[in-house]
Amino acid sequence: MKENTEVLKTLGDSILEYIKRKPAVPGAIAVTVVIAIIIGIAGGPAQVVNAIVAGGMWALLATGLTMILGVMNVPNFFHGESFMVGAYTAYFIFTPIHLYLMDNPNKFLSTIAPFAGFFAAAVIGFILGSILEKLVFYPLRSKTKERWVMNSFLLTVGVSYILSNGVNLVLGPNFRGIPRYWDVPPIKFFTIRLTVDRLFAFFLAMVVLLLLWYFMGKTRTGRAIRAVSQDEAGAAMVGININNIHTLTFSLGTSMAAIAGAALLFMFQAYPTVGLRPLYYAWYVVMLVGLGNVSAAVVGGFIVAFLQTATQQFFGIEWGEVVPTVVMMIVLIVAPSGIFGSEVKGIQEQ
Amino acid sequence: MIKSTGKASTIARTLMSRTGFSSSGIILIAILAVLPFIPPFNSEYILRWLVVGAFMAAQAVAFDLTAGFINVVNFGFAAILGVGAYTSAILANTGPHIIVQPGISPWIGIFIGAFASAFLGFILGFLTLRLRGLYAAIMAWFVGIALLGLARTLTPLTRGSLGMSPPSFFDTPSNMPYYYLALGMMITIYIVTKLVTTSHIGLAFKALGQNFDAARASGINPTFYRVFNFTLSCFFAGLLGGFYAHYFVSMTPKAIMHTSKSVETLAIAFIGGRGFLWGGIVVAFPFVFLLEYLRSALPQLPGIHIIIYGVLMILVMIYYPNGVAGFITELKKKLWRLRKPEKT
Amino acid sequence: MLKVENVDSGYDFLQVLWGINIEINRGEFVALIGPNGAGKTTTLRTISGLLKPKGGRIFFKDELISNLPPYEITHSGLSYVSEDLNLFVNMPVYENLLMGAYIIKDEKKIKQTMEYIYELFPRLAERKKQLAGTLSGGERKMLAIARGMMSNPEMLLVDEPSLGLAPYLVRNVFDALKTLHGEGLTILLVEQNVNATLDITDRAYIIEQGKIVLSGKSKDLARNEHVQNVYLGI
């Protein structure tokens, strides 16, 4: 009996110790759980499920954003436009197939048709990322590294406006959306009704994140990406072509945002500035958990999604941007390097 | 006698150089002052472009005070300008569409609006105090998003996205008085910022902008200088916001407070040249003309001007980070060197 | 094997090296000695490609390398262990070693080299799974040299391995270098610990204010009056 209390005591002590060292981590998780419970009581479990689905997507977006930040020190402002490009790509690939299937029903084809859209979005996002990296960031990098973070940030701002206005110019401001990817009845789970599209969006986000985790941890190229983010000179010394790694990272990050845009097409119709809100949320996540902290971005995605859902639940949809923004401002003041700590070197300089 | 005139001319010269008016600068102002009387600029249509040019130029100068000196890019600039505009517009309101009808003259309201913006700048200065470059920019961006959101949600005061129609300054359809008002504001803002930046305060700004820690270690009080910088810059933003409200007499949150508006100002200031103040003035007028021309000549290409802004900004930032003003300064130096040997 | 021909180098507007000439044959163990700020590190950074020379040429195995990016120089068989080590601090020891073998595609070969390295530095074998950032100073130096060896280089450039180490650890590091040299590795060692360095190397260059002022057999240099006065304090 006495031994048991001893064990409990040491366990409690070590937990306290951890909380003292990193008070924000359990705090953030506790707050999220509390918010989730409140949402669940006030809005029903469906709201909680919706928040989890959104959280998966914000996690995917924020991971791409924070990867680019961690490896290249580029704070990407056009991440939302990558999302937009993905949404458009999926629309233009999926819609013709869908129309064809309306005349020629084919069960197998209609099951896999959405994948064509996702895949195309991933590829187009990847290509877009490579082109922009070679065209914009590579020249700046080879010119000067002075004030790199700020200058590259401003370049991404420029790219962002070129992309959204360019799309507006070519395709016009009209909304292009689809009612749903899979025309099947929603899945019922107790009182929760979940459409297959939502379920699959979440599933896709998790699969991509898992693949990324495997790629970064277990493959030669993935390790090289991490090496570059930790020590660029060291990476060059062991024979890594830094420029290629930069281009690859940028393309991967852009591609992930494009996948998110494609997967959420049933919710966010494609239009030139559709990327704005996803951009906000991705940045909220990144600022919340700390710049460049890839693994924490996944947790952060869910925290932000719950925050967003709670805001809409209790303040109304028109406050959807104000409340999270104010929360993030407080985070920035209290913990500028995020609640999980930043892993980017040199970003505090200047 | 000779001595005293010599002294007077020295004083005049120092004053001129401190306020940043070289002979070419004075010529430029003179040209701008008489432009509305010279065809084709005397048509109301083109006069409107000139007003927009002066308005954009003044914004670029106020923006550069923060971006070019303490090295913080204020992405909330447009939103804070919007606060000035809305304050002045609400104070001037007499109509039934919103809940208050103070009916204060725009000439008073514009200053109250400017002080409201200055107060926000003061707060923003404190909020970004401990933050460096990127973090400060993101903080300003978040503040901008929150302010825009507020302008949209506080419908009893702002009518939200429906927008407001504040009264105009002058009871005339002519753009002429507005042009001189905008030009006067631009020159005033330029002189004040130049006086500030050429004094010891400006040195402190530059020191803080270049190396925050070293500046603080050498005894520069970052709190005072950063907050002062933001307050002043945002005061001007608010003043210009008031001008916007009572010149364009129609406004929506998105049309003035959106981040893209801050980016337009940023583009002009940076293409003009960071930290030169006058770069934005040189660039703003031809830009507004070119872009307004494009907009009217190519109405089938909406937003083409923003694309051009973006492309030019990227090119300047990569290949000529000192901008147009840097280019002119270097050209002048080269000419000076060419001229000098001939004299001796 | 390595030939540095009239190389000028430096940073932006500051020239550090003025017409440096160095020639190293296969299998030699050569030292580059000089006071602080003489340009030793600059020399190594220029050879390894991290700095572009402002003038002159560098050949490795009779091929011009001074116009190549650093990663291609590593591919050609030249490995650089820098003064600040440039370890990947958030990776465990074994991943750092794997990164060192980045240019080798043959998994079996990597495994063999890694076993050999663990034999040479048993300390690293013990700390396989520890993050590089949490190692002690001596262990980090070991890891940096080990990582440099993982690419099976033909030549190793080592910058001040003794800096900030306790004497017995310096001995360890030098012993490791000696073993590697014994197995046929060509080494260019930059050091301030002149006594010990001249003891283990075949030849040495003395660099002062960006110029090579003396060179010769290490044994002879140890008896040279200038070297004794300035570096050995005799």
PDB file of N, CA and C in Angstrom, chain B residues 7 33 40 44 57 60-61 72 105 119 134-136 145 153 159 164 170 215 227 233 240 277 280 292 299 315 320 332:
ATOM      1  N   LYS B   7      25.613  83.427 -43.225  1.00  0.00           N
ATOM      2  CA  LYS B   7      25.049  82.602 -42.180  1.00  0.00           C
ATOM      3  C   LYS B   7      23.606  82.204 -42.522  1.00  0.00           C
ATOM      4  N   ALA B  33       2.736  71.147 -58.542  1.00  0.00           N
ATOM      5  CA  ALA B  33       1.809  72.208 -58.151  1.00  0.00           C
ATOM      6  C   ALA B  33       1.132  72.852 -59.344  1.00  0.00           C
ATOM      7  N   PRO B  40      -2.685  67.805 -70.751  1.00  0.00           N
ATOM      8  CA  PRO B  40      -4.042  67.257 -70.566  1.00  0.00           C
ATOM      9  C   PRO B  40      -4.422  67.052 -69.099  1.00  0.00           C
ATOM     10  N   GLU B  44     -10.901  66.897 -65.504  1.00  0.00           N
ATOM     11  CA  GLU B  44     -11.288  66.333 -64.208  1.00  0.00           C
ATOM     12  C   GLU B  44     -10.906  64.859 -64.115  1.00  0.00           C
ATOM     13  N   ALA B  57       1.277  58.324 -52.857  1.00  0.00           N
ATOM     14  CA  ALA B  57       2.634  58.761 -52.524  1.00  0.00           C
ATOM     15  C   ALA B  57       2.742  59.056 -51.036  1.00  0.00           C
ATOM     16  N   ALA B  60       2.879  55.921 -49.119  1.00  0.00           N
ATOM     17  CA  ALA B  60       4.170  55.236 -49.234  1.00  0.00           C
ATOM     18  C   ALA B  60       5.190  55.873 -48.298  1.00  0.00           C
ATOM     19  N   VAL B  61       5.158  57.213 -48.176  1.00  0.00           N
ATOM     20  CA  VAL B  61       6.112  57.890 -47.289  1.00  0.00           C
ATOM     21  C   VAL B  61       5.862  57.472 -45.841  1.00  0.00           C
ATOM     22  N   VAL B  72      10.332  47.151 -39.803  1.00  0.00           N
ATOM     23  CA  VAL B  72       9.154  46.351 -39.508  1.00  0.00           C
ATOM     24  C   VAL B  72       8.139  46.644 -40.610  1.00  0.00           C
ATOM     25  N   SER B 105     -18.001  68.141 -38.312  1.00  0.00           N
ATOM     26  CA  SER B 105     -17.397  68.507 -39.590  1.00  0.00           C
ATOM     27  C   SER B 105     -16.234  67.575 -39.934  1.00  0.00           C
ATOM     28  N   PHE B 119      -3.446  56.199 -31.889  1.00  0.00           N
ATOM     29  CA  PHE B 119      -3.578  55.422 -30.664  1.00  0.00           C
ATOM     30  C   PHE B 119      -3.393  53.929 -30.960  1.00  0.00           C
ATOM     31  N   LEU B 134      10.109  39.315 -38.826  1.00  0.00           N
ATOM     32  CA  LEU B 134       8.980  38.539 -39.326  1.00  0.00           C
ATOM     33  C   LEU B 134       7.841  38.491 -38.309  1.00  0.00           C
ATOM     34  N   TYR B 135       8.168  38.259 -37.039  1.00  0.00           N
ATOM     35  CA  TYR B 135       7.134  38.144 -36.014  1.00  0.00           C
ATOM     36  C   TYR B 135       6.339  39.446 -35.923  1.00  0.00           C
ATOM     37  N   ALA B 136       7.057  40.556 -35.974  1.00  0.00           N
ATOM     38  CA  ALA B 136       6.381  41.841 -35.880  1.00  0.00           C
ATOM     39  C   ALA B 136       5.457  42.038 -37.079  1.00  0.00           C
ATOM     40  N   ILE B 145      -6.069  41.926 -39.721  1.00  0.00           N
ATOM     41  CA  ILE B 145      -7.190  40.992 -39.946  1.00  0.00           C
ATOM     42  C   ILE B 145      -8.277  41.234 -38.900  1.00  0.00           C
ATOM     43  N   THR B 153     -18.040  43.332 -38.600  1.00  0.00           N
ATOM     44  CA  THR B 153     -19.025  42.815 -37.650  1.00  0.00           C
ATOM     45  C   THR B 153     -19.768  43.905 -36.896  1.00  0.00           C
ATOM     46  N   ARG B 159     -22.125  49.688 -40.733  1.00  0.00           N
ATOM     47  CA  ARG B 159     -22.970  49.043 -41.731  1.00  0.00           C
ATOM     48  C   ARG B 159     -22.273  47.831 -42.358  1.00  0.00           C
ATOM     49  N   MET B 164     -20.168  52.605 -46.141  1.00  0.00           N
ATOM     50  CA  MET B 164     -20.722  53.895 -45.731  1.00  0.00           C
ATOM     51  C   MET B 164     -20.526  54.928 -46.829  1.00  0.00           C
ATOM     52  N   PHE B 170     -15.426  69.235 -49.677  1.00  0.00           N
ATOM     53  CA  PHE B 170     -15.764  70.466 -50.380  1.00  0.00           C
ATOM     54  C   PHE B 170     -17.096  70.290 -51.089  1.00  0.00           C
ATOM     55  N   ALA B 215      21.775  47.881 -30.787  1.00  0.00           N
ATOM     56  CA  ALA B 215      21.260  49.220 -30.529  1.00  0.00           C
ATOM     57  C   ALA B 215      20.837  49.346 -29.075  1.00  0.00           C
ATOM     58  N   VAL B 227       7.721  52.623 -30.406  1.00  0.00           N
ATOM     59  CA  VAL B 227       6.350  53.079 -30.207  1.00  0.00           C
ATOM     60  C   VAL B 227       6.144  54.432 -30.883  1.00  0.00           C
ATOM     61  N   SER B 233       3.716  57.050 -37.750  1.00  0.00           N
ATOM     62  CA  SER B 233       3.345  56.475 -39.044  1.00  0.00           C
ATOM     63  C   SER B 233       1.833  56.249 -39.110  1.00  0.00           C
ATOM     64  N   LEU B 240      -4.673  60.194 -43.676  1.00  0.00           N
ATOM     65  CA  LEU B 240      -4.947  59.843 -45.066  1.00  0.00           C
ATOM     66  C   LEU B 240      -6.260  59.071 -45.179  1.00  0.00           C
ATOM     67  N   LEU B 277      12.321  57.483 -48.277  1.00  0.00           N
ATOM     68  CA  LEU B 277      11.118  58.305 -48.126  1.00  0.00           C
ATOM     69  C   LEU B 277      10.601  58.864 -49.447  1.00  0.00           C
ATOM     70  N   GLY B 280       8.949  56.631 -52.863  1.00  0.00           N
ATOM     71  CA  GLY B 280       7.537  56.363 -53.100  1.00  0.00           C
ATOM     72  C   GLY B 280       6.865  57.476 -53.879  1.00  0.00           C
ATOM     73  N   GLU B 292      -3.854  53.239 -63.986  1.00  0.00           N
ATOM     74  CA  GLU B 292      -5.207  53.717 -64.285  1.00  0.00           C
ATOM     75  C   GLU B 292      -5.458  53.649 -65.786  1.00  0.00           C
ATOM     76  N   PRO B 299     -10.292  47.080 -69.828  1.00  0.00           N
ATOM     77  CA  PRO B 299     -11.248  46.707 -68.774  1.00  0.00           C
ATOM     78  C   PRO B 299     -11.513  45.208 -68.759  1.00  0.00           C
ATOM     79  N   LEU B 315      10.856  41.766 -58.995  1.00  0.00           N
ATOM     80  CA  LEU B 315      12.078  42.063 -59.755  1.00  0.00           C
ATOM     81  C   LEU B 315      12.966  43.039 -58.988  1.00  0.00           C
ATOM     82  N   TYR B 320      17.295  44.746 -57.619  1.00  0.00           N
ATOM     83  CA  TYR B 320      17.706  46.094 -57.254  1.00  0.00           C
ATOM     84  C   TYR B 320      17.086  46.500 -55.929  1.00  0.00           C
ATOM     85  N   LYS B 332      23.290  60.028 -59.539  1.00  0.00           N
ATOM     86  CA  LYS B 332      23.724  61.371 -59.163  1.00  0.00           C
ATOM     87  C   LYS B 332      25.184  61.355 -58.743  1.00  0.00           C
TER      88      LYS B 332
END
